[in-house]
Amino acid sequence: MVLLVSVLFGIQALCSWAASPPARGALTALLSPACNDTAVEEAADLALRQINADRKEGYVLRLYRIFNVREHPQEITGSVFYLILDVADTECHVLSKKLWKNCTARLGHTAVYGQCKAIIYINQARNIAHLNTYECILQPVPPRYIWTVCPDCPVDDCPTEPKYLEAAVQSLAKFNEKSEQTRYFSVLNVTRASMQWVVGPAYFVEFLIQETSCSKNDTIADFSKCKPLSSELAHIGFCKGSVVNSELEHKQLVTVSCEIYSLQDPATEEGKQQANQTPGKSSQNHLHLEKTVGWVKILPPSTEDIEMKSQSEHKDGKPVPPEAVGSTPTLDGEKTQADKPDLTKPVTAPVILHFPEELSLSDSCPGEEKEINSILQPLLPKKPAKV
């Protein structure tokens, strides 16, 4: 009788243990979904939207290819996706708040390209898409490579040089004269610059402008004396201009086009859609989601010869993820938004693990390029060699 009771008690205890939910820290199995999976494509799109929305300087990044993905299903509903994305910049400044899919891609020889690591939590049941952390390492296409494939193409130069600031000032003067804005604008900073010899030296600039206190109703002899309005009141704009000097005719041809938007509100309906990308408070009342943390680093162009092969390719033909620059505890150090495992408490946050070093086991990764670009394509990692 005693033996029977002991056996029954043991069986009951075993069943009770099997029915108990696992500790939060135990759910560490990472899946290898296909890079062309619909859920992965959506996660990459949402991650890139939120990376662009989080930035205050630079250009909107577009998705060139999903390089790698790992998925971590959560004890709560949803999954955490660990993404490595091949990206390239567009012609839209991040302050425009435009969605990356609606921005014009730069020509290959003018592109800044690279890879972004991103950790994003997707919970479709609660309509949540939250970017936890990101880090992007970018660099311009090397000048020596540009000269090989396009000898006559202008090469980006240092935008802080005085000659480019002067070109921006000249371009802006034409905008101030012709525009229907009620106030004059001043140059905030030059964001991109290049030079080319046409019929003389030609300067091409992209630059930010800021609204000043000077009214268009006043006669202004020197725009440099106009004080910029405070950031809370000033409209900000983004301009593209050029100054072409003709040594034969001793003339200057100045062109400019500007887009004006505000720092306070998204510039367009696209911006409103992007700003509201993460659902409202009603869907997150019972989840603890930390503020997005991330950075974008632009390296100087490589001085090595490309020779039509990837810079990121090992001798064995296998690709490698982007190398870390400096210490980045947001991705390299383990961090969990939840408290220590406690079966008596409900799960209130997704579990964030180390960014996985192992690449996906799926044969579909890296994914297909979103476009055919003969200049960028050789610079990107190749598909893994099959064992």
Short mmCIF file of N, CA, C and O in Angstrom, two decimals, residues 113 142 145 302 304-315 374-382:
data_model
loop_
_atom_site.label_atom_id
_atom_site.label_comp_id
_atom_site.label_asym_id
_atom_site.label_seq_id
_atom_site.Cartn_x
_atom_site.Cartn_y
_atom_site.Cartn_z
N TYR A 113 26.89 52.51 -48.60
CA TYR A 113 26.29 51.20 -48.40
C TYR A 113 26.88 50.53 -47.15
O TYR A 113 27.88 50.99 -46.60
N PRO A 142 34.31 53.03 -52.83
CA PRO A 142 35.70 53.52 -52.95
C PRO A 142 35.92 54.30 -54.25
O PRO A 142 35.50 53.86 -55.32
N TYR A 145 37.44 52.45 -57.17
CA TYR A 145 36.50 51.54 -57.81
C TYR A 145 35.57 52.32 -58.74
O TYR A 145 35.24 51.87 -59.86
N SER A 302 37.12 52.71 -48.53
CA SER A 302 38.25 51.80 -48.54
C SER A 302 39.28 52.24 -49.58
O SER A 302 38.93 52.76 -50.64
N GLU A 304 41.52 49.96 -50.63
CA GLU A 304 41.94 48.72 -51.26
C GLU A 304 41.28 48.56 -52.63
O GLU A 304 40.19 49.06 -52.88
N ASP A 305 41.95 47.83 -53.52
CA ASP A 305 41.37 47.53 -54.81
C ASP A 305 40.26 46.50 -54.64
O ASP A 305 40.41 45.52 -53.92
N ILE A 306 39.15 46.72 -55.33
CA ILE A 306 38.00 45.83 -55.20
C ILE A 306 38.15 44.61 -56.11
O ILE A 306 37.91 43.48 -55.70
N GLU A 307 38.53 44.84 -57.34
CA GLU A 307 38.71 43.75 -58.30
C GLU A 307 37.47 42.88 -58.43
O GLU A 307 37.53 41.66 -58.51
N MET A 308 36.32 43.56 -58.41
CA MET A 308 35.05 42.89 -58.68
C MET A 308 34.77 41.72 -57.75
O MET A 308 34.23 40.70 -58.13
N LYS A 309 35.15 41.84 -56.48
CA LYS A 309 34.77 40.82 -55.52
C LYS A 309 34.45 41.48 -54.20
O LYS A 309 34.85 42.60 -53.93
N SER A 310 33.73 40.78 -53.36
CA SER A 310 33.26 41.36 -52.12
C SER A 310 34.39 41.60 -51.15
O SER A 310 35.29 40.79 -50.98
N GLN A 311 34.33 42.76 -50.44
CA GLN A 311 35.28 43.04 -49.39
C GLN A 311 35.04 42.18 -48.17
O GLN A 311 35.92 41.98 -47.35
N SER A 312 33.82 41.68 -48.02
CA SER A 312 33.45 40.94 -46.82
C SER A 312 33.51 39.44 -47.02
O SER A 312 32.92 38.68 -46.26
N GLU A 313 34.20 38.99 -48.07
CA GLU A 313 34.20 37.57 -48.39
C GLU A 313 35.50 36.92 -47.93
O GLU A 313 36.59 37.41 -48.19
N HIS A 314 35.38 35.79 -47.22
CA HIS A 314 36.55 35.03 -46.83
C HIS A 314 37.14 34.30 -48.04
O HIS A 314 36.51 34.18 -49.08
N LYS A 315 38.33 33.76 -47.88
CA LYS A 315 38.95 33.02 -48.96
C LYS A 315 38.18 31.76 -49.29
O LYS A 315 38.24 31.26 -50.40
N SER A 374 24.90 46.96 -60.68
CA SER A 374 26.18 46.41 -61.12
C SER A 374 27.36 46.97 -60.34
O SER A 374 28.43 46.36 -60.31
N ILE A 375 27.18 48.12 -59.69
CA ILE A 375 28.27 48.71 -58.91
C ILE A 375 28.28 48.19 -57.49
O ILE A 375 29.32 47.80 -56.95
N LEU A 376 27.11 48.14 -56.86
CA LEU A 376 27.04 47.69 -55.47
C LEU A 376 27.15 46.18 -55.33
O LEU A 376 27.71 45.67 -54.36
N GLN A 377 26.62 45.46 -56.31
CA GLN A 377 26.54 44.01 -56.18
C GLN A 377 27.89 43.34 -55.91
O GLN A 377 28.00 42.49 -55.03
N PRO A 378 28.97 43.73 -56.58
CA PRO A 378 30.25 43.07 -56.28
C PRO A 378 30.80 43.40 -54.89
O PRO A 378 31.69 42.70 -54.40
N LEU A 379 30.30 44.46 -54.26
CA LEU A 379 30.81 44.87 -52.96
C LEU A 379 30.16 44.11 -51.81
O LEU A 379 30.64 44.17 -50.68
N LEU A 380 29.07 43.41 -52.09
CA LEU A 380 28.31 42.75 -51.04
C LEU A 380 28.79 41.32 -50.82
O LEU A 380 29.37 40.70 -51.73
N PRO A 381 28.55 40.74 -49.62
CA PRO A 381 28.93 39.35 -49.36
C PRO A 381 28.21 38.40 -50.30
O PRO A 381 27.11 38.67 -50.76
N LYS A 382 28.85 37.26 -50.57
CA LYS A 382 28.25 36.26 -51.45
C LYS A 382 27.42 35.27 -50.63
O LYS A 382 27.42 35.26 -49.42
#
